[in-house]
């Protein structure tokens, strides 16, 4: 089990106390393991990074490391269409910071409660995580949250089956 913040979690089942509420760090993929782009990169560099990692959306950070937003394949395609950037030479000259983004993923502070992170993950493929200075420190993926929930569900089902067999 990874880190917890120590606050008890009450279950709706018979008022029993399960374990402690998890900390966001339980799910964090650290910045060192995340494909992200910096605002001073070019359109071409961004396209190549997204293609190499096969991602459709990546976090964008400022040169000082603070979270800026997210850039998607759609943002890139619309920029190429609307700005008539049709060759790689032009893409090398186009700063990614000038590309209009449709929607930025909302970041969670590292101290955010997991309910808030889960709510964000319902509408975002990943949740960018920032510290108190808005420095990008990593992401929490929807996949990691779903895997955790699936494991917990299976554990509850196994426990339930064991209790039913003992009757």
JSON list of C-alpha atoms in Angstrom, two decimals:
[
{"chain": "A", "resi": 1, "resn": "UNK", "atom": "CA", "xyz": [0.00, 0.00, 0.00]},
{"chain": "A", "resi": 2, "resn": "UNK", "atom": "CA", "xyz": [1.28, 3.45, -0.83]},
{"chain": "A", "resi": 3, "resn": "UNK", "atom": "CA", "xyz": [1.02, 6.64, 1.22]},
{"chain": "A", "resi": 4, "resn": "UNK", "atom": "CA", "xyz": [-2.16, 7.72, 3.01]},
{"chain": "A", "resi": 5, "resn": "UNK", "atom": "CA", "xyz": [-3.10, 10.90, 4.76]},
{"chain": "A", "resi": 6, "resn": "UNK", "atom": "CA", "xyz": [-4.37, 9.16, 7.90]},
{"chain": "A", "resi": 7, "resn": "UNK", "atom": "CA", "xyz": [-7.98, 10.34, 7.88]},
{"chain": "A", "resi": 8, "resn": "UNK", "atom": "CA", "xyz": [-10.45, 7.50, 8.56]},
{"chain": "A", "resi": 9, "resn": "UNK", "atom": "CA", "xyz": [-12.90, 6.54, 5.83]},
{"chain": "A", "resi": 10, "resn": "UNK", "atom": "CA", "xyz": [-16.38, 5.56, 6.95]},
{"chain": "A", "resi": 11, "resn": "UNK", "atom": "CA", "xyz": [-18.28, 3.04, 4.91]},
{"chain": "A", "resi": 12, "resn": "UNK", "atom": "CA", "xyz": [-22.01, 3.20, 4.33]},
{"chain": "A", "resi": 13, "resn": "UNK", "atom": "CA", "xyz": [-22.01, -0.50, 5.34]},
{"chain": "A", "resi": 14, "resn": "UNK", "atom": "CA", "xyz": [-22.85, -0.74, 9.04]},
{"chain": "A", "resi": 15, "resn": "UNK", "atom": "CA", "xyz": [-20.73, 2.31, 9.90]},
{"chain": "A", "resi": 16, "resn": "UNK", "atom": "CA", "xyz": [-17.52, 0.28, 9.88]},
{"chain": "A", "resi": 17, "resn": "UNK", "atom": "CA", "xyz": [-14.22, 2.06, 9.37]},
{"chain": "A", "resi": 18, "resn": "UNK", "atom": "CA", "xyz": [-12.22, 0.65, 6.47]},
{"chain": "A", "resi": 19, "resn": "UNK", "atom": "CA", "xyz": [-8.77, 2.02, 5.92]},
{"chain": "A", "resi": 20, "resn": "UNK", "atom": "CA", "xyz": [-7.43, 5.52, 5.66]},
{"chain": "A", "resi": 21, "resn": "UNK", "atom": "CA", "xyz": [-8.19, 7.82, 2.75]},
{"chain": "A", "resi": 22, "resn": "UNK", "atom": "CA", "xyz": [-5.52, 7.73, 0.08]},
{"chain": "A", "resi": 23, "resn": "UNK", "atom": "CA", "xyz": [-3.25, 10.54, -0.80]},
{"chain": "A", "resi": 24, "resn": "UNK", "atom": "CA", "xyz": [-2.99, 11.69, -4.42]},
{"chain": "A", "resi": 25, "resn": "UNK", "atom": "CA", "xyz": [0.60, 10.41, -4.41]},
{"chain": "A", "resi": 26, "resn": "UNK", "atom": "CA", "xyz": [-0.80, 6.85, -4.37]},
{"chain": "A", "resi": 27, "resn": "UNK", "atom": "CA", "xyz": [-1.70, 7.30, -8.05]},
{"chain": "A", "resi": 28, "resn": "UNK", "atom": "CA", "xyz": [0.93, 9.81, -9.19]},
{"chain": "A", "resi": 29, "resn": "UNK", "atom": "CA", "xyz": [3.03, 9.15, -12.28]},
{"chain": "A", "resi": 30, "resn": "UNK", "atom": "CA", "xyz": [5.99, 11.48, -11.62]},
{"chain": "A", "resi": 31, "resn": "UNK", "atom": "CA", "xyz": [7.04, 14.18, -14.06]},
{"chain": "A", "resi": 32, "resn": "UNK", "atom": "CA", "xyz": [10.21, 12.24, -14.93]},
{"chain": "A", "resi": 33, "resn": "UNK", "atom": "CA", "xyz": [8.00, 9.47, -16.38]},
{"chain": "A", "resi": 34, "resn": "UNK", "atom": "CA", "xyz": [5.52, 11.76, -18.19]},
{"chain": "A", "resi": 35, "resn": "UNK", "atom": "CA", "xyz": [5.73, 12.94, -21.80]},
{"chain": "A", "resi": 36, "resn": "UNK", "atom": "CA", "xyz": [5.12, 16.69, -21.68]},
{"chain": "A", "resi": 37, "resn": "UNK", "atom": "CA", "xyz": [6.01, 19.69, -23.79]},
{"chain": "A", "resi": 38, "resn": "UNK", "atom": "CA", "xyz": [7.45, 23.05, -22.86]},
{"chain": "A", "resi": 39, "resn": "UNK", "atom": "CA", "xyz": [6.02, 26.31, -24.13]},
{"chain": "A", "resi": 40, "resn": "UNK", "atom": "CA", "xyz": [9.18, 27.14, -26.06]},
{"chain": "A", "resi": 41, "resn": "UNK", "atom": "CA", "xyz": [8.96, 24.03, -28.24]},
{"chain": "A", "resi": 42, "resn": "UNK", "atom": "CA", "xyz": [7.85, 24.24, -31.87]},
{"chain": "A", "resi": 43, "resn": "UNK", "atom": "CA", "xyz": [4.81, 22.74, -33.52]},
{"chain": "A", "resi": 44, "resn": "UNK", "atom": "CA", "xyz": [7.02, 20.16, -35.21]},
{"chain": "A", "resi": 45, "resn": "UNK", "atom": "CA", "xyz": [8.73, 19.14, -31.94]},
{"chain": "A", "resi": 46, "resn": "UNK", "atom": "CA", "xyz": [5.33, 18.78, -30.30]},
{"chain": "A", "resi": 47, "resn": "UNK", "atom": "CA", "xyz": [3.95, 16.69, -33.15]},
{"chain": "A", "resi": 48, "resn": "UNK", "atom": "CA", "xyz": [7.00, 14.43, -33.07]},
{"chain": "A", "resi": 49, "resn": "UNK", "atom": "CA", "xyz": [6.84, 13.94, -29.30]},
{"chain": "A", "resi": 50, "resn": "UNK", "atom": "CA", "xyz": [3.13, 13.11, -29.44]},
{"chain": "A", "resi": 51, "resn": "UNK", "atom": "CA", "xyz": [3.70, 10.73, -32.35]},
{"chain": "A", "resi": 52, "resn": "UNK", "atom": "CA", "xyz": [6.66, 9.00, -30.69]},
{"chain": "A", "resi": 53, "resn": "UNK", "atom": "CA", "xyz": [4.72, 8.42, -27.47]},
{"chain": "A", "resi": 54, "resn": "UNK", "atom": "CA", "xyz": [1.44, 7.78, -29.33]},
{"chain": "A", "resi": 55, "resn": "UNK", "atom": "CA", "xyz": [-0.48, 10.24, -27.12]},
{"chain": "A", "resi": 56, "resn": "UNK", "atom": "CA", "xyz": [-3.41, 12.34, -28.23]},
{"chain": "A", "resi": 57, "resn": "UNK", "atom": "CA", "xyz": [-3.00, 14.87, -25.42]},
{"chain": "A", "resi": 58, "resn": "UNK", "atom": "CA", "xyz": [-0.01, 15.97, -23.35]},
{"chain": "A", "resi": 59, "resn": "UNK", "atom": "CA", "xyz": [0.60, 18.48, -20.55]},
{"chain": "A", "resi": 60, "resn": "UNK", "atom": "CA", "xyz": [2.26, 21.76, -21.48]},
{"chain": "A", "resi": 61, "resn": "UNK", "atom": "CA", "xyz": [4.51, 23.50, -18.97]},
{"chain": "A", "resi": 62, "resn": "UNK", "atom": "CA", "xyz": [6.22, 26.86, -18.90]},
{"chain": "A", "resi": 63, "resn": "UNK", "atom": "CA", "xyz": [10.01, 27.06, -19.06]},
{"chain": "A", "resi": 64, "resn": "UNK", "atom": "CA", "xyz": [10.05, 27.63, -15.28]},
{"chain": "A", "resi": 65, "resn": "UNK", "atom": "CA", "xyz": [8.25, 24.30, -14.75]},
{"chain": "A", "resi": 66, "resn": "UNK", "atom": "CA", "xyz": [4.79, 25.63, -13.88]},
{"chain": "A", "resi": 67, "resn": "UNK", "atom": "CA", "xyz": [1.73, 24.02, -15.43]},
{"chain": "A", "resi": 68, "resn": "UNK", "atom": "CA", "xyz": [0.36, 25.91, -18.45]},
{"chain": "A", "resi": 69, "resn": "UNK", "atom": "CA", "xyz": [-2.31, 23.62, -19.86]},
{"chain": "A", "resi": 70, "resn": "UNK", "atom": "CA", "xyz": [-2.72, 20.73, -22.27]},
{"chain": "A", "resi": 71, "resn": "UNK", "atom": "CA", "xyz": [-2.30, 20.39, -26.00]},
{"chain": "A", "resi": 72, "resn": "UNK", "atom": "CA", "xyz": [-4.27, 17.88, -28.06]},
{"chain": "A", "resi": 73, "resn": "UNK", "atom": "CA", "xyz": [-4.04, 16.44, -31.53]},
{"chain": "A", "resi": 74, "resn": "UNK", "atom": "CA", "xyz": [-7.18, 18.40, -32.33]},
{"chain": "A", "resi": 75, "resn": "UNK", "atom": "CA", "xyz": [-5.51, 21.66, -31.29]},
{"chain": "A", "resi": 76, "resn": "UNK", "atom": "CA", "xyz": [-2.63, 20.86, -33.64]},
{"chain": "A", "resi": 77, "resn": "UNK", "atom": "CA", "xyz": [-4.88, 19.87, -36.54]},
{"chain": "A", "resi": 78, "resn": "UNK", "atom": "CA", "xyz": [-6.98, 23.04, -36.26]},
{"chain": "A", "resi": 79, "resn": "UNK", "atom": "CA", "xyz": [-3.84, 25.18, -36.11]},
{"chain": "A", "resi": 80, "resn": "UNK", "atom": "CA", "xyz": [-2.43, 23.49, -39.20]},
{"chain": "A", "resi": 81, "resn": "UNK", "atom": "CA", "xyz": [-5.73, 23.93, -41.07]},
{"chain": "A", "resi": 82, "resn": "UNK", "atom": "CA", "xyz": [-6.38, 27.52, -39.98]},
{"chain": "A", "resi": 83, "resn": "UNK", "atom": "CA", "xyz": [-2.82, 28.79, -40.27]},
{"chain": "A", "resi": 84, "resn": "UNK", "atom": "CA", "xyz": [-2.05, 26.87, -43.48]},
{"chain": "A", "resi": 85, "resn": "UNK", "atom": "CA", "xyz": [1.06, 25.27, -42.01]},
{"chain": "A", "resi": 86, "resn": "UNK", "atom": "CA", "xyz": [1.41, 22.51, -44.55]},
{"chain": "A", "resi": 87, "resn": "UNK", "atom": "CA", "xyz": [5.10, 21.64, -44.48]},
{"chain": "A", "resi": 88, "resn": "UNK", "atom": "CA", "xyz": [7.62, 20.68, -41.84]},
{"chain": "A", "resi": 89, "resn": "UNK", "atom": "CA", "xyz": [9.84, 23.72, -42.41]},
{"chain": "A", "resi": 90, "resn": "UNK", "atom": "CA", "xyz": [6.98, 26.03, -41.42]},
{"chain": "A", "resi": 91, "resn": "UNK", "atom": "CA", "xyz": [6.15, 23.76, -38.47]},
{"chain": "A", "resi": 92, "resn": "UNK", "atom": "CA", "xyz": [9.74, 24.17, -37.24]},
{"chain": "A", "resi": 93, "resn": "UNK", "atom": "CA", "xyz": [9.21, 27.94, -37.06]},
{"chain": "A", "resi": 94, "resn": "UNK", "atom": "CA", "xyz": [5.81, 27.84, -35.35]},
{"chain": "A", "resi": 95, "resn": "UNK", "atom": "CA", "xyz": [6.03, 28.17, -31.55]},
{"chain": "A", "resi": 96, "resn": "UNK", "atom": "CA", "xyz": [3.66, 25.79, -29.81]},
{"chain": "A", "resi": 97, "resn": "UNK", "atom": "CA", "xyz": [2.76, 28.55, -27.34]},
{"chain": "A", "resi": 98, "resn": "UNK", "atom": "CA", "xyz": [0.98, 30.37, -30.19]},
{"chain": "A", "resi": 99, "resn": "UNK", "atom": "CA", "xyz": [-1.33, 27.43, -30.90]},
{"chain": "A", "resi": 100, "resn": "UNK", "atom": "CA", "xyz": [-4.85, 28.10, -29.63]},
{"chain": "A", "resi": 101, "resn": "UNK", "atom": "CA", "xyz": [-5.97, 25.37, -27.24]},
{"chain": "A", "resi": 102, "resn": "UNK", "atom": "CA", "xyz": [-9.64, 24.39, -27.11]},
{"chain": "A", "resi": 103, "resn": "UNK", "atom": "CA", "xyz": [-9.60, 23.24, -23.49]},
{"chain": "A", "resi": 104, "resn": "UNK", "atom": "CA", "xyz": [-6.95, 22.80, -20.84]},
{"chain": "A", "resi": 105, "resn": "UNK", "atom": "CA", "xyz": [-7.18, 19.92, -18.40]},
{"chain": "A", "resi": 106, "resn": "UNK", "atom": "CA", "xyz": [-7.82, 21.20, -14.90]},
{"chain": "A", "resi": 107, "resn": "UNK", "atom": "CA", "xyz": [-4.90, 20.39, -12.60]},
{"chain": "A", "resi": 108, "resn": "UNK", "atom": "CA", "xyz": [-5.20, 19.09, -9.06]},
{"chain": "A", "resi": 109, "resn": "UNK", "atom": "CA", "xyz": [-3.03, 20.31, -6.25]},
{"chain": "A", "resi": 110, "resn": "UNK", "atom": "CA", "xyz": [-0.92, 17.56, -4.68]},
{"chain": "A", "resi": 111, "resn": "UNK", "atom": "CA", "xyz": [-2.95, 18.10, -1.47]},
{"chain": "A", "resi": 112, "resn": "UNK", "atom": "CA", "xyz": [-6.31, 17.66, -3.24]},
{"chain": "A", "resi": 113, "resn": "UNK", "atom": "CA", "xyz": [-8.62, 15.03, -1.82]},
{"chain": "A", "resi": 114, "resn": "UNK", "atom": "CA", "xyz": [-9.16, 11.94, -3.93]},
{"chain": "A", "resi": 115, "resn": "UNK", "atom": "CA", "xyz": [-12.85, 12.71, -4.49]},
{"chain": "A", "resi": 116, "resn": "UNK", "atom": "CA", "xyz": [-11.83, 15.87, -6.34]},
{"chain": "A", "resi": 117, "resn": "UNK", "atom": "CA", "xyz": [-9.28, 13.96, -8.41]},
{"chain": "A", "resi": 118, "resn": "UNK", "atom": "CA", "xyz": [-11.85, 11.27, -9.27]},
{"chain": "A", "resi": 119, "resn": "UNK", "atom": "CA", "xyz": [-14.31, 13.96, -10.41]},
{"chain": "A", "resi": 120, "resn": "UNK", "atom": "CA", "xyz": [-11.67, 15.52, -12.67]},
{"chain": "A", "resi": 121, "resn": "UNK", "atom": "CA", "xyz": [-10.74, 12.10, -14.07]},
{"chain": "A", "resi": 122, "resn": "UNK", "atom": "CA", "xyz": [-14.35, 11.57, -15.16]},
{"chain": "A", "resi": 123, "resn": "UNK", "atom": "CA", "xyz": [-13.93, 14.26, -17.82]},
{"chain": "A", "resi": 124, "resn": "UNK", "atom": "CA", "xyz": [-10.17, 14.10, -18.47]},
{"chain": "A", "resi": 125, "resn": "UNK", "atom": "CA", "xyz": [-7.95, 11.19, -19.56]},
{"chain": "A", "resi": 126, "resn": "UNK", "atom": "CA", "xyz": [-5.43, 12.28, -16.97]},
{"chain": "A", "resi": 127, "resn": "UNK", "atom": "CA", "xyz": [-5.26, 14.82, -14.17]},
{"chain": "A", "resi": 128, "resn": "UNK", "atom": "CA", "xyz": [-2.18, 17.06, -14.13]},
{"chain": "A", "resi": 129, "resn": "UNK", "atom": "CA", "xyz": [-0.81, 17.41, -10.59]},
{"chain": "A", "resi": 130, "resn": "UNK", "atom": "CA", "xyz": [0.85, 20.59, -9.34]},
{"chain": "A", "resi": 131, "resn": "UNK", "atom": "CA", "xyz": [2.41, 21.64, -6.05]},
{"chain": "A", "resi": 132, "resn": "UNK", "atom": "CA", "xyz": [1.60, 24.77, -4.04]},
{"chain": "A", "resi": 133, "resn": "UNK", "atom": "CA", "xyz": [3.69, 26.88, -6.44]},
{"chain": "A", "resi": 134, "resn": "UNK", "atom": "CA", "xyz": [1.80, 25.48, -9.48]},
{"chain": "A", "resi": 135, "resn": "UNK", "atom": "CA", "xyz": [4.91, 23.50, -10.47]},
{"chain": "A", "resi": 136, "resn": "UNK", "atom": "CA", "xyz": [4.00, 20.48, -12.59]},
{"chain": "A", "resi": 137, "resn": "UNK", "atom": "CA", "xyz": [4.97, 17.33, -10.69]},
{"chain": "A", "resi": 138, "resn": "UNK", "atom": "CA", "xyz": [3.19, 14.58, -12.63]},
{"chain": "A", "resi": 139, "resn": "UNK", "atom": "CA", "xyz": [-0.16, 13.13, -13.62]},
{"chain": "A", "resi": 140, "resn": "UNK", "atom": "CA", "xyz": [-2.82, 10.77, -12.35]},
{"chain": "A", "resi": 141, "resn": "UNK", "atom": "CA", "xyz": [-4.27, 8.70, -15.18]},
{"chain": "A", "resi": 142, "resn": "UNK", "atom": "CA", "xyz": [-7.86, 7.59, -15.44]},
{"chain": "A", "resi": 143, "resn": "UNK", "atom": "CA", "xyz": [-6.55, 4.10, -16.17]},
{"chain": "A", "resi": 144, "resn": "UNK", "atom": "CA", "xyz": [-4.74, 3.92, -12.81]},
{"chain": "A", "resi": 145, "resn": "UNK", "atom": "CA", "xyz": [-7.87, 5.04, -10.97]},
{"chain": "A", "resi": 146, "resn": "UNK", "atom": "CA", "xyz": [-10.04, 2.50, -12.80]},
{"chain": "A", "resi": 147, "resn": "UNK", "atom": "CA", "xyz": [-7.55, -0.31, -12.14]},
{"chain": "A", "resi": 148, "resn": "UNK", "atom": "CA", "xyz": [-7.56, 0.55, -8.43]},
{"chain": "A", "resi": 149, "resn": "UNK", "atom": "CA", "xyz": [-11.37, 0.63, -8.30]},
{"chain": "A", "resi": 150, "resn": "UNK", "atom": "CA", "xyz": [-11.57, -2.67, -10.20]},
{"chain": "A", "resi": 151, "resn": "UNK", "atom": "CA", "xyz": [-9.17, -4.33, -7.73]},
{"chain": "A", "resi": 152, "resn": "UNK", "atom": "CA", "xyz": [-11.14, -2.99, -4.75]},
{"chain": "A", "resi": 153, "resn": "UNK", "atom": "CA", "xyz": [-14.41, -4.21, -6.31]},
{"chain": "A", "resi": 154, "resn": "UNK", "atom": "CA", "xyz": [-12.95, -7.69, -6.82]},
{"chain": "A", "resi": 155, "resn": "UNK", "atom": "CA", "xyz": [-11.69, -7.75, -3.24]},
{"chain": "A", "resi": 156, "resn": "UNK", "atom": "CA", "xyz": [-15.15, -6.80, -1.96]},
{"chain": "A", "resi": 157, "resn": "UNK", "atom": "CA", "xyz": [-16.77, -9.48, -4.13]},
{"chain": "A", "resi": 158, "resn": "UNK", "atom": "CA", "xyz": [-14.34, -12.14, -2.90]},
{"chain": "A", "resi": 159, "resn": "UNK", "atom": "CA", "xyz": [-14.97, -11.11, 0.71]},
{"chain": "A", "resi": 160, "resn": "UNK", "atom": "CA", "xyz": [-18.72, -11.20, 0.12]},
{"chain": "A", "resi": 161, "resn": "UNK", "atom": "CA", "xyz": [-18.50, -14.68, -1.44]},
{"chain": "A", "resi": 162, "resn": "UNK", "atom": "CA", "xyz": [-16.39, -15.89, 1.50]},
{"chain": "A", "resi": 163, "resn": "UNK", "atom": "CA", "xyz": [-18.95, -14.56, 3.98]},
{"chain": "A", "resi": 164, "resn": "UNK", "atom": "CA", "xyz": [-21.80, -16.22, 2.04]},
{"chain": "A", "resi": 165, "resn": "UNK", "atom": "CA", "xyz": [-19.98, -19.56, 2.03]},
{"chain": "A", "resi": 166, "resn": "UNK", "atom": "CA", "xyz": [-19.46, -19.34, 5.78]},
{"chain": "A", "resi": 167, "resn": "UNK", "atom": "CA", "xyz": [-23.18, -19.04, 6.49]}
]
